Coordinates of C-alpha atoms in Angstrom, one line a residue:
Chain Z
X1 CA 0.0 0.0 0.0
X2 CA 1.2 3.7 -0.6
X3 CA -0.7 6.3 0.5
X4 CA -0.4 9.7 -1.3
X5 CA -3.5 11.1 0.4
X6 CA -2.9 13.1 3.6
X7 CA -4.2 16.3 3.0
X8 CA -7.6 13.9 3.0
X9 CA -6.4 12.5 6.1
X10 CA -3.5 12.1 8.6
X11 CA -2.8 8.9 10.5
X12 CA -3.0 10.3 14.3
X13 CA 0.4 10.4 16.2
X14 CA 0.8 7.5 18.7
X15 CA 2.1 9.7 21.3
X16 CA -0.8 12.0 20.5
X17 CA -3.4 8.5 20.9
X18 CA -1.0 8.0 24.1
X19 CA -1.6 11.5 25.8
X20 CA -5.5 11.3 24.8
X21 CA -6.3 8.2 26.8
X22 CA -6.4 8.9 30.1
X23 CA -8.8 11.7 29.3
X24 CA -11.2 9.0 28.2
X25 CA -11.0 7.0 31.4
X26 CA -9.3 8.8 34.3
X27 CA -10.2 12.5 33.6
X28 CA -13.6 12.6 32.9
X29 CA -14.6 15.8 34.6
X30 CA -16.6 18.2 32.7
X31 CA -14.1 21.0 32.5
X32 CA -17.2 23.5 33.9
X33 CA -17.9 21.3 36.6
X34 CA -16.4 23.0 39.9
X35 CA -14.8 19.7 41.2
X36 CA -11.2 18.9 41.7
X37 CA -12.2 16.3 38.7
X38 CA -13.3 19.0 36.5
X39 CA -10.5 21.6 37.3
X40 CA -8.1 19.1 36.0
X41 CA -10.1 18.6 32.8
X42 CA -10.0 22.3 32.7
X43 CA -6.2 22.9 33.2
X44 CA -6.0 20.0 30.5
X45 CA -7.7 22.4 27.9
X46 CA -5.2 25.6 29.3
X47 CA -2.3 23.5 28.6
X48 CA -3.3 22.4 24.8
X49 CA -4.2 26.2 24.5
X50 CA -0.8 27.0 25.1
X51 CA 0.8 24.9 23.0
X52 CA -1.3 25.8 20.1
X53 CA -0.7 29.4 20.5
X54 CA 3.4 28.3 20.8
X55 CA 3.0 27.1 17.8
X56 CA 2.1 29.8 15.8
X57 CA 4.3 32.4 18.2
X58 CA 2.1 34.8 19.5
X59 CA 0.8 35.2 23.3
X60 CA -1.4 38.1 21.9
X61 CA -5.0 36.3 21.8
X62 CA -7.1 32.9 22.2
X63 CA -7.4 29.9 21.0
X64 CA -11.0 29.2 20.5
X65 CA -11.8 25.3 20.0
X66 CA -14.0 24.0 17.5
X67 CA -15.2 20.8 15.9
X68 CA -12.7 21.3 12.8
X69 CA -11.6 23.7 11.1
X70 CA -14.8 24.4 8.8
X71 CA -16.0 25.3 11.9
X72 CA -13.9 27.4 12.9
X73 CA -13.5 29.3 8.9
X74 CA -17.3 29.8 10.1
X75 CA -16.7 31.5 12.8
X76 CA -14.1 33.2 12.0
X77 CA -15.7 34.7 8.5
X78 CA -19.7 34.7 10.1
X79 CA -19.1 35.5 13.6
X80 CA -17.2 38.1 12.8
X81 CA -18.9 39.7 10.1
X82 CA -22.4 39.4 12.0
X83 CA -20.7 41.1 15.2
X84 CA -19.4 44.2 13.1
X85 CA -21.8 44.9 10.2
X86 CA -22.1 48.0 12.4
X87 CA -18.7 49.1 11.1
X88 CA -19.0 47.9 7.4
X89 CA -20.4 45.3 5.0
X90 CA -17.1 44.7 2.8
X91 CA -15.5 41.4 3.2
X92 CA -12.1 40.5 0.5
X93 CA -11.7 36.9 -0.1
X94 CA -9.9 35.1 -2.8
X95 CA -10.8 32.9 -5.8
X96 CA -9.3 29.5 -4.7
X97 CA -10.8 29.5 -0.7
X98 CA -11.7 26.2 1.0
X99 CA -15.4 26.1 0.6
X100 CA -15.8 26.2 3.8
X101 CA -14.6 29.7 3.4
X102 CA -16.6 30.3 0.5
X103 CA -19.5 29.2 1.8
X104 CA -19.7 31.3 4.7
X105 CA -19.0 34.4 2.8
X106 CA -21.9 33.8 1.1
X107 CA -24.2 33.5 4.0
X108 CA -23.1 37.1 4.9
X109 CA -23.8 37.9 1.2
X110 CA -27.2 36.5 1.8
X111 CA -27.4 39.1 5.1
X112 CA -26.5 42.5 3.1
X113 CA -22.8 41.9 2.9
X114 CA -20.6 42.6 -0.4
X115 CA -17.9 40.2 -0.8
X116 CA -14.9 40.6 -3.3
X117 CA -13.4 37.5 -4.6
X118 CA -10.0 38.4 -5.6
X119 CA -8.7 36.2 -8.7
X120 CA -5.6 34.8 -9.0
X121 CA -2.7 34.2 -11.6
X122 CA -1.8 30.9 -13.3
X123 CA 0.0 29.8 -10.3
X124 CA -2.6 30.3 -8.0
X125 CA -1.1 33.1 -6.7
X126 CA -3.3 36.1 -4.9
X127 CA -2.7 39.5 -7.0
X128 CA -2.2 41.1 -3.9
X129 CA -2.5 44.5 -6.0
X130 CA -5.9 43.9 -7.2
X131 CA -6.5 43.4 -3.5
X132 CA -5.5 45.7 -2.4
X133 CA -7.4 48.4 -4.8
X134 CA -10.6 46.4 -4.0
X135 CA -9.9 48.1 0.0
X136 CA -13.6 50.6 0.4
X137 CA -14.0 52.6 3.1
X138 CA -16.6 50.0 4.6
X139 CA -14.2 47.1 4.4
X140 CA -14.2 45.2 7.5
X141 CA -12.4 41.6 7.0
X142 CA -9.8 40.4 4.5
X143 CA -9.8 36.3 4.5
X144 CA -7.2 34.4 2.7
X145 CA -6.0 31.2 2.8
X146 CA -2.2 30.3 3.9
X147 CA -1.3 27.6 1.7
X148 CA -3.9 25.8 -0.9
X149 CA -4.9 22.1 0.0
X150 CA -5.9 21.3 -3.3
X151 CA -2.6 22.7 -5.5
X152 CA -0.3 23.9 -2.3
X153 CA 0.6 27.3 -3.4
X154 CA 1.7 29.2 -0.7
X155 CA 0.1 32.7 -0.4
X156 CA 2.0 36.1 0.0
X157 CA -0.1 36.5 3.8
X158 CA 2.6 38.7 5.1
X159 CA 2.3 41.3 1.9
X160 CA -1.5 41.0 3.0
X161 CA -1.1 41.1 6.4
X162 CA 1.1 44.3 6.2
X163 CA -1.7 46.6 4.1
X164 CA -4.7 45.3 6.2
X165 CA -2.8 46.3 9.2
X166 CA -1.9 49.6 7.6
X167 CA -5.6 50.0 6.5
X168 CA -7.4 48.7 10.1
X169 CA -8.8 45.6 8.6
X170 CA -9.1 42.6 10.4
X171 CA -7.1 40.1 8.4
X172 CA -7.9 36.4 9.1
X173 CA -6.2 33.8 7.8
X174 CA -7.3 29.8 7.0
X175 CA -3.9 28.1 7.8
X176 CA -5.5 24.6 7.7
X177 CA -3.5 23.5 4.9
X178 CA 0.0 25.0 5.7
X179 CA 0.2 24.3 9.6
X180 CA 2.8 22.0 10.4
X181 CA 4.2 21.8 7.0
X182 CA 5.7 25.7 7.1
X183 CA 6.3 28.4 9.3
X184 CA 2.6 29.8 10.6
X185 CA 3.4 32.7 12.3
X186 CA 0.5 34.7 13.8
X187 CA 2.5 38.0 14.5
X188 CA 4.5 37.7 11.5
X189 CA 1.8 37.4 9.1
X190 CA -0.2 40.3 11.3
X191 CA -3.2 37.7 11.4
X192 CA -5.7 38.5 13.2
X193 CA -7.8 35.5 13.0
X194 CA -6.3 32.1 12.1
X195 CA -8.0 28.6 11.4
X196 CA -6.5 25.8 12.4
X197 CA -7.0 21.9 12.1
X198 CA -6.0 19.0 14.3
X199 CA -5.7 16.1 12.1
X200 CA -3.5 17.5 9.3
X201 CA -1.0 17.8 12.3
X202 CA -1.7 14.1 13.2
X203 CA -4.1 14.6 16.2
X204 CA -7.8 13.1 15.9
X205 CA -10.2 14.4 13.8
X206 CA -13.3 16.4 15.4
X207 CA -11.0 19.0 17.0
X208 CA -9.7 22.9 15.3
X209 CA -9.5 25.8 17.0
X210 CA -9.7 29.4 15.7
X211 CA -6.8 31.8 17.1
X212 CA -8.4 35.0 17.9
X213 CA -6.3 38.2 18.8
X214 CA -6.8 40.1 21.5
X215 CA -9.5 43.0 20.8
X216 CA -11.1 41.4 17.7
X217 CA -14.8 41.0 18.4
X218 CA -16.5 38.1 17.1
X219 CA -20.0 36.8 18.0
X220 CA -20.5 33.3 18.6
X221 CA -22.3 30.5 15.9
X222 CA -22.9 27.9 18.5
X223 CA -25.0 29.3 21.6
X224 CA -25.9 27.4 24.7
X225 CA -23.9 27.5 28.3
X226 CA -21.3 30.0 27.2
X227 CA -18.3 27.6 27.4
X228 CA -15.0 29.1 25.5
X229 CA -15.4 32.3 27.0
X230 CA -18.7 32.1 25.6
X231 CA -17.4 31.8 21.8
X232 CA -18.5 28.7 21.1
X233 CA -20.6 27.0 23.5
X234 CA -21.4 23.1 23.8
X235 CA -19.0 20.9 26.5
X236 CA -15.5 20.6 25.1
X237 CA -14.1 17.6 23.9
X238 CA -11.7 17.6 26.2
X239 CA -9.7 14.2 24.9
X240 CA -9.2 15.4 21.2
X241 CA -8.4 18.8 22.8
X242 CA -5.8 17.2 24.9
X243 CA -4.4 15.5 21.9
X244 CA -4.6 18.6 19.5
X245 CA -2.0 20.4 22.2
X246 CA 0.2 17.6 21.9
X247 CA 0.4 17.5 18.4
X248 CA 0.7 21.0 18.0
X249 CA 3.8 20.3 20.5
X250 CA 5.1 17.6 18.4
X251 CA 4.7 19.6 15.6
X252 CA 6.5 22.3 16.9
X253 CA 9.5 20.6 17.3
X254 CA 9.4 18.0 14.3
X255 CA 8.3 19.8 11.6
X256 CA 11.2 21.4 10.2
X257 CA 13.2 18.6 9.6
X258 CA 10.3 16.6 8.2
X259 CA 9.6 18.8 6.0
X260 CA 12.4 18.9 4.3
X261 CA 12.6 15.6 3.8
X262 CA 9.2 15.6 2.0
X263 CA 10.4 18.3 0.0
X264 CA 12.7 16.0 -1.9
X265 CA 10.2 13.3 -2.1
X266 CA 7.8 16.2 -3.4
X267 CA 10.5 17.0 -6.2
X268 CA 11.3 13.2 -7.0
X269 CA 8.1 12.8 -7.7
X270 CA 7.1 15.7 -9.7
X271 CA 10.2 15.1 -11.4
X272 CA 9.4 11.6 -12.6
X273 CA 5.7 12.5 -13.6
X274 CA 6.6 14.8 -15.5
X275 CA 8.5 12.9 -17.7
X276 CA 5.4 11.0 -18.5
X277 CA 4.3 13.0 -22.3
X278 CA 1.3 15.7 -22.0
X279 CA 1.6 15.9 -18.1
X280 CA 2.0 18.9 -16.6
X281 CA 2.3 20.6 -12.9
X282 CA -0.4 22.6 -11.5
X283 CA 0.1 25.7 -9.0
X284 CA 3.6 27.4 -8.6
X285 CA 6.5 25.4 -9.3
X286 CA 8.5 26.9 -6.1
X287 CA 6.1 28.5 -3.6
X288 CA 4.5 25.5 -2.7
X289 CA 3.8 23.1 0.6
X290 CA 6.4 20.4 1.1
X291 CA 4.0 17.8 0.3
X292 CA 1.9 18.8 -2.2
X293 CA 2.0 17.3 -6.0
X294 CA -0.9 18.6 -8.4
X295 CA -0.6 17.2 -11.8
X296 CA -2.4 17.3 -14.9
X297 CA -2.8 14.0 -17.2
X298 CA -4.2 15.4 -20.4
X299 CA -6.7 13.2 -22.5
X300 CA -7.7 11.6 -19.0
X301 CA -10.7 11.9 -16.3
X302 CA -9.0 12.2 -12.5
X303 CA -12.0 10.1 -11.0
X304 CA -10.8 6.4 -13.7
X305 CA -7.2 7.5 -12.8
X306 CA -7.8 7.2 -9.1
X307 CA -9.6 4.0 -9.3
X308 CA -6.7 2.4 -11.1
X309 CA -4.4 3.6 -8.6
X310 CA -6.3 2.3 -5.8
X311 CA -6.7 -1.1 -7.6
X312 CA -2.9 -1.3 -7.4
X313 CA -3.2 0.1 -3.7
X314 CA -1.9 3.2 -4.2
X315 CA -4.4 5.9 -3.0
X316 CA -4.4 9.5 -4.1
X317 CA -7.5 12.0 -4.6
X318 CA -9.1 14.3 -7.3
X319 CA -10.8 17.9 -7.1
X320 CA -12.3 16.5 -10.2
X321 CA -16.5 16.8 -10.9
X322 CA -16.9 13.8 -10.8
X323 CA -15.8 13.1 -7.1
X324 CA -18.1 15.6 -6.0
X325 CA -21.7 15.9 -5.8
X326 CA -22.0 18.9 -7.9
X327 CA -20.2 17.6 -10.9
X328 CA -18.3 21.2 -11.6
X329 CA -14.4 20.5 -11.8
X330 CA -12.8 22.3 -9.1
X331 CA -12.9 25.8 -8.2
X332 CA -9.3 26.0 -7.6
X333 CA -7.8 24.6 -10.5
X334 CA -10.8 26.6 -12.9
X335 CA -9.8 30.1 -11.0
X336 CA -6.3 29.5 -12.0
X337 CA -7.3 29.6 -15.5
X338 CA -7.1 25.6 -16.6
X339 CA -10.1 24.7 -19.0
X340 CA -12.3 22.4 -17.9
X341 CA -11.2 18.8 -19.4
X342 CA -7.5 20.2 -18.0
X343 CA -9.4 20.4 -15.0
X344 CA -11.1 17.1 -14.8
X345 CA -8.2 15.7 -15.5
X346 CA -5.9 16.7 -12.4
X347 CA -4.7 14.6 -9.7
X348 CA -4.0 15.4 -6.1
X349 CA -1.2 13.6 -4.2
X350 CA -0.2 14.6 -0.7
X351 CA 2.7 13.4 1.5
X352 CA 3.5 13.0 4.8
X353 CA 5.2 11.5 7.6
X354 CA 5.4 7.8 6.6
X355 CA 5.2 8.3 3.4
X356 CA 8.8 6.7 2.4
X357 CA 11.5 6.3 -1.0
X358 CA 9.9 3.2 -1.2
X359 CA 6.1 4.4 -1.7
X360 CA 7.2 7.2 -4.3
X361 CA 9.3 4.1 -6.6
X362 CA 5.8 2.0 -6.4
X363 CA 3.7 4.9 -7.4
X364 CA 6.2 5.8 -10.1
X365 CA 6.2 2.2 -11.2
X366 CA 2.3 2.0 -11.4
X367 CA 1.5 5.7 -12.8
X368 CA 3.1 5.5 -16.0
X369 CA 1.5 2.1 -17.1
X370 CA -2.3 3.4 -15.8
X371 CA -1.9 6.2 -17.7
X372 CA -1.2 4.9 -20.7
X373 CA -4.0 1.6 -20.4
X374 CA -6.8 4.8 -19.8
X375 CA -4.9 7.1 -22.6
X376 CA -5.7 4.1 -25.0
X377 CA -9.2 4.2 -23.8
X378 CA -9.5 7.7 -24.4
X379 CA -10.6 8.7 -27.8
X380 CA -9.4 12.3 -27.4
X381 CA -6.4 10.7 -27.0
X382 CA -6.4 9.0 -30.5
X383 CA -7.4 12.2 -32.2
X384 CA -5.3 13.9 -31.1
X385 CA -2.2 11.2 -32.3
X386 CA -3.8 11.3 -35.4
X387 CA -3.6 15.1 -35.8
Chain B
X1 CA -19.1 4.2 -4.2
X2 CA -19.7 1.7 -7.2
X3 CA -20.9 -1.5 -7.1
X4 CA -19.0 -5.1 -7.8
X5 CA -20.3 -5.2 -11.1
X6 CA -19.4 -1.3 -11.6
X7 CA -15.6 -2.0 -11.2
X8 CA -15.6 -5.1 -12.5
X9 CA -16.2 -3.4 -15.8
X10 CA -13.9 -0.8 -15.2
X11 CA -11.2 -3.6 -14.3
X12 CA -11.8 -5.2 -17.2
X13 CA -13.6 -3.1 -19.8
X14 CA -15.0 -5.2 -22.5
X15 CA -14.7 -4.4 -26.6
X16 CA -12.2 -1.4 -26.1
X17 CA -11.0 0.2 -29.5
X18 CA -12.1 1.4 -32.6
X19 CA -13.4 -0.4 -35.6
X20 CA -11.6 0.8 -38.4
X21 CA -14.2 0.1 -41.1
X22 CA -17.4 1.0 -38.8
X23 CA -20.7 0.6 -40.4
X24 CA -21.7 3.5 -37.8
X25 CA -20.2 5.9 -35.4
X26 CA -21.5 7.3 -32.4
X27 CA -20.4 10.0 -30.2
X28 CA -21.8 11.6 -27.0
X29 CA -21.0 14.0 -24.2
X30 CA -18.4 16.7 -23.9
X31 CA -14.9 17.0 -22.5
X32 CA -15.6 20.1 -21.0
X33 CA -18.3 18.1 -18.8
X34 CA -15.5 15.2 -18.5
X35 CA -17.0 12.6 -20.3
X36 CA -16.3 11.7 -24.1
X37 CA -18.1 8.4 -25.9
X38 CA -17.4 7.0 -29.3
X39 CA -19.2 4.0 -30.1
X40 CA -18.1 2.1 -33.6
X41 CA -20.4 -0.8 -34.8
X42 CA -20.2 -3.3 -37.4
X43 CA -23.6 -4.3 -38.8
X44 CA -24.4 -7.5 -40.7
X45 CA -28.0 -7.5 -42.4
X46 CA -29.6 -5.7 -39.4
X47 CA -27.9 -7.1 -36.7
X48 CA -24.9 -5.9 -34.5
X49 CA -22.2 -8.5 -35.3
X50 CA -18.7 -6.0 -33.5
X51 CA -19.1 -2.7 -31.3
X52 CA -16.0 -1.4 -29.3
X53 CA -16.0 1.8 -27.6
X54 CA -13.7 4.1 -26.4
X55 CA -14.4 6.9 -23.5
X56 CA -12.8 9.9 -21.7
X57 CA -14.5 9.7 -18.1
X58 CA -14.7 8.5 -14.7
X59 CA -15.4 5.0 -14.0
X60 CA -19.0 4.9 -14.3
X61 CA -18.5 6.1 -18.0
X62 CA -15.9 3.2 -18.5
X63 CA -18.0 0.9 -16.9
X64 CA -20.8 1.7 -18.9
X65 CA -19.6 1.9 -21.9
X66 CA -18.3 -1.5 -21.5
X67 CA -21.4 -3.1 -20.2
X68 CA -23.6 -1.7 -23.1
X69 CA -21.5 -2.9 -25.9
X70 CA -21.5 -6.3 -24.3
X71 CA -25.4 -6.3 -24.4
X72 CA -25.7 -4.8 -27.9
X73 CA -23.0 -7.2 -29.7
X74 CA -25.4 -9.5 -31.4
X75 CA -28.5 -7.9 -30.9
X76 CA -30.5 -6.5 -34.4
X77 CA -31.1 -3.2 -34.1
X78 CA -34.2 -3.3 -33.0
X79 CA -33.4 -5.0 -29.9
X80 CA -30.6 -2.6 -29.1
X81 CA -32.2 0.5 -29.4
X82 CA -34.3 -0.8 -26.3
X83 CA -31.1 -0.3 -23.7
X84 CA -31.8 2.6 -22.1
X85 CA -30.0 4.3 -19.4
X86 CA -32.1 3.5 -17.1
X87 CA -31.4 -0.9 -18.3
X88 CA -27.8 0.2 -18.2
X89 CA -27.7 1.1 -15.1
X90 CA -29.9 -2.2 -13.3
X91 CA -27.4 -4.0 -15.6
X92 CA -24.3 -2.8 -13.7
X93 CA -26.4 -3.3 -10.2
X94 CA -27.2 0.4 -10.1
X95 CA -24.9 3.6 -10.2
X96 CA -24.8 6.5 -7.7
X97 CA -27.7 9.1 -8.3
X98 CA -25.2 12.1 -9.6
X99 CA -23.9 9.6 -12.1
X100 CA -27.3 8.8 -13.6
X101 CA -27.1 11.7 -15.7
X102 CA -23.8 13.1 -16.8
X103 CA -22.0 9.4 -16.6
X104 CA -24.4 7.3 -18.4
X105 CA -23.7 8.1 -21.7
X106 CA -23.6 4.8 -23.7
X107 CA -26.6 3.8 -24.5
X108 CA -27.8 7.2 -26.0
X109 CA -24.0 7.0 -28.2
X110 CA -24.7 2.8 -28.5
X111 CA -28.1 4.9 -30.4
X112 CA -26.4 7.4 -32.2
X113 CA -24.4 4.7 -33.8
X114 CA -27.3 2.9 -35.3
X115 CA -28.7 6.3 -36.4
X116 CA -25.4 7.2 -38.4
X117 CA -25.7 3.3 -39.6
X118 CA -29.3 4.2 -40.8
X119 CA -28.3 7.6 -42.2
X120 CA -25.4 6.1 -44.4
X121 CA -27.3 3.3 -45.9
X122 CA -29.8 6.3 -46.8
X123 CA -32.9 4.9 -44.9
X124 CA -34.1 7.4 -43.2
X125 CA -37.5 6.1 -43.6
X126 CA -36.3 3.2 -40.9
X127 CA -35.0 6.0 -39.0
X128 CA -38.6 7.4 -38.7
X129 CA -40.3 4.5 -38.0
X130 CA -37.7 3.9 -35.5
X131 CA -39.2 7.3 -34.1
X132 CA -35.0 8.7 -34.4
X133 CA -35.6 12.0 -36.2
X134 CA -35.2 13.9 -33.4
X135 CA -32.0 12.3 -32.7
X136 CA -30.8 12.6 -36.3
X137 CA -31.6 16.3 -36.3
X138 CA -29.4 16.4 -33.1
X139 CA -26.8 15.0 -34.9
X140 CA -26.8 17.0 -38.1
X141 CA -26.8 20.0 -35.7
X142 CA -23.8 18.5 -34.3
X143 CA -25.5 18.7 -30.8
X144 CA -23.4 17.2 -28.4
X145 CA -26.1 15.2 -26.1
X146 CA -27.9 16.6 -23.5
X147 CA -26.1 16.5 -20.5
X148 CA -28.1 17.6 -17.7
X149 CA -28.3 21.2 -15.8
X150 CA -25.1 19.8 -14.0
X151 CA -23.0 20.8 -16.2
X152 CA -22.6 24.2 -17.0
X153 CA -20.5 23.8 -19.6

């Protein structure tokens, strides 16, 4: 088996299963309840705070904790829109958001909001000028993603950062994608707001937080007893919490190095792929997450090539229509300007800590033969041999 | 996702290819939507006697294109205009509701293919009677198929 699929998601850390445990036997206090059993519940949820927030290197706000980041995206981009629309109803986003991003933006759209999407170049890079003209007078939140999970381009956040500061905007950032695979700096990037996600640091899945800075006002999505200072009520899953703060504290001190080393499995493999005729790399060749390979297979459908892999055990995933229930190709690759059978024809693979030499020399072994078997199928393929 | 049957087609697609000296040609669907069928019959006095296909598409396209020229080799004419989508699909023990539409192609290119046979062999008075005009104009427009609101394309 070789799995090229982590961005889908991450094995959880042993250490981090390790830590969690006795937070599903021992410690079962409800961290609100006022009994020695509950304090320690509580002071388990302070600690994982803390690490989070060393992680991205600021002591200048909260971590809220949510059920994931799309959660937290929600609150972030709906909480806070909804708890300033006193102040303005101008919200700057980007072309190639998560849709959980998107999504929300809309809702405010639906509530009187004007939302600018700001497109990108071929790369999938943010034309941070076009942003930054598209600044009004009753702009009130600039959201833009870190890194891209789908093609891993890496965003210019602290360009953007800089001008919303300068301007007053409150600048949030969806660092789902990018956390633990580069530097996620809350001060440096002047992030006001910053989604994050447990499981694509290797804790369990169920748990994200949303770093809020101090002063930033945001009104809650989830109402009931008031529990994270009242941002986000509902009792807190204290175990995945728990484990969150140790991956986050694993991360912190891992990451570097195993990133680099996915770096030059990254390369290997676009290298190799690319030597496979009509194949070409999607998002920027350079700017890009350590583990993220985006190709294009022309005269193919993503869906038929990700079936094939898996028959040989090799698992990797596809933006592509067909995967999803609307049946558009993705967003992502279409806002960087690919047509739509380029589109449909792109596959995602994502790295991470097990995945070894020996996994990138099977999928390289089994790529280049499933490619060609569903080329031969293809009758664009054909007409296009024949001129 | 897909059923046994589903990927067992998509494993091993039957009648891939192209028949050189087709006796009709049928082609449905659109790139742009991700799915391309070309289906290329043989016909001997009536009756379907080789049909390969070849498809651009996910794996319910594959594995439909594969079933339906496995059910239409050897059936007259007749009998293969009566596979339907909706036969294709029971065939393959059902497909996912948002593949009913834009990923079951075949048998409307499995039709085309007898309609270009017709159209050659200048009976379009069989092509009537078959009730196919409307599917003939389609295809001297050079309509691609319809292929749902989906698909914006």
């Amino acid at each position: 088996m070789a799995y090229f699929d982590y961005a889908s998601g991450c094995p959880v850390d042993r250490r981090v299963i390790d830590a969690m445990i006795p937070y599903m036997i021992d410690v079962i206090g409800n961290p609100s309840s006022v009994h020695s059993m509950g304090l320690k519940a509580r002071s388990a949820l302070d600690e994982a705070r803390g690490k989070i927030l060393r992680l991205i290197g600021t002591e200048d706000g909260e971590i809220i904790f949510t059920s994931g980041a799309t959660e937290a995206n929600n609150l972030a981009i709906i909480g806070f829109g909804m708890r300033n629309r006193g102040k303005g109803k101008h919200i700057i986003s980007s072309s190639i958001e998560h849709m959980s991003v998107i999504n929300s933006c809309k809702v405010l759209q639906k509530n009187g909001f004007d939302v600018t999407y700001i497109p990108v170049d071929r790369n999938g890079i943010v034309r941070v000028d076009e942003l930054e003209e598209s600044i009004r007078e009753d702009t009130i939140l600039i959201t833009v993603q870190h890194a891209n999970n789908e093609i891993g381009t890496i965003q210019p956040v602290e360009e953007i950062g800089e001008i919303a500061r300068e301007k007053g905007i409150v600048f949030h950032v969806d660092a789902t994608a990018s956390l633990g695979k580069i530097n996620v700096n809350a001060d440096r990037m002047n992030a006001d707001m910053i989604t994050l996600s447990s499981n694509d640091i290797y804790g369990p899945r169920g748990v994200g937080g949303l770093f809020i800075r101090k002063g930033v006002r945001v009104q809650p999505i989830i109402v009931g007893g008031g529990q994270e200072k009242g941002y986000r009520s509902g009792t807190e899953n204290v175990p995945g919490i728990v484990g969150f703060g140790v991956a986050a504290e694993i991360t912190e001190k891992e990451y570097r190095e195993e990133a680099k080393r996915e770096e030059k499995l990254r390369d290997e493999i676009i290298r190799r792929m690319l030597e496979i005729e009509d194949t070409y790399l999607n998002g920027h060749p350079e700017l890009r997450l350590p583990n993220n390979v985006n190709v294009r297979f022309s005269y193919i459908e993503g869906e038929s090539l990700v079936l094939s892999l898996d028959m040989e055990g090799i698992y990797a995933s596809t933006a592509s229509a067909c995967t999803s229930k609307t049946l558009q190709p993705s967003h992502v690759l279409m806002a960087c300007g690919l047509k739509h059978e380029e589109a449909h024809g792109s596959l995602l693979f994502t790295l991470g800590k097990e995945t070894t030499e020996k996994d990138v020399d099977r999928l390289m072994e089994v790529l280049p033969m499933v490619v060609e078997k569903l080329r031969k199928m293809s009758p664009l393929y054909k007409k296009k041999k024949g001129g | 996702m897909y059923t046994e049957k589903v990927m067992e087609h998509f494993r091993n697609p039957r009648n891939v290819g192209e028949i050189e000296d087709a006796d009709g040609v049928g082609q449905v669907g659109n790139p742009v939507c991700g799915d391309l069928m070309k289906i290329t019959i043989k016909v001997d006095n009536d009756r379907i006697s080789d049909i390969k296909f070849q498809t651009f598409g996910c794996g319910a396209a594959i594995a439909t294109s594969s079933i339906v020229t496995e059910l239409a080799k050897g059936l007259t004419i007749e009998e293969a205009l009566k596979i339907s989508r909706q036969s294709v699909a029971e065939a393959l023990g059902g497909l996912p509701p948002q593949k009913m539409h834009c990923s079951n192609l075949a048998a409307d290119g499995l039709r085309r293919a007898i309609v270009d046979y017709l159209r050659r062999n200048d009976r379009i008075d069989r092509i009537k009677e078959l009730g196919l005009e409307k599917e003939l104009e389609k295809m001297e427009k050079g309509e691609m198929d319809d292929h749902g609101e989906l698909c914006e394309a």
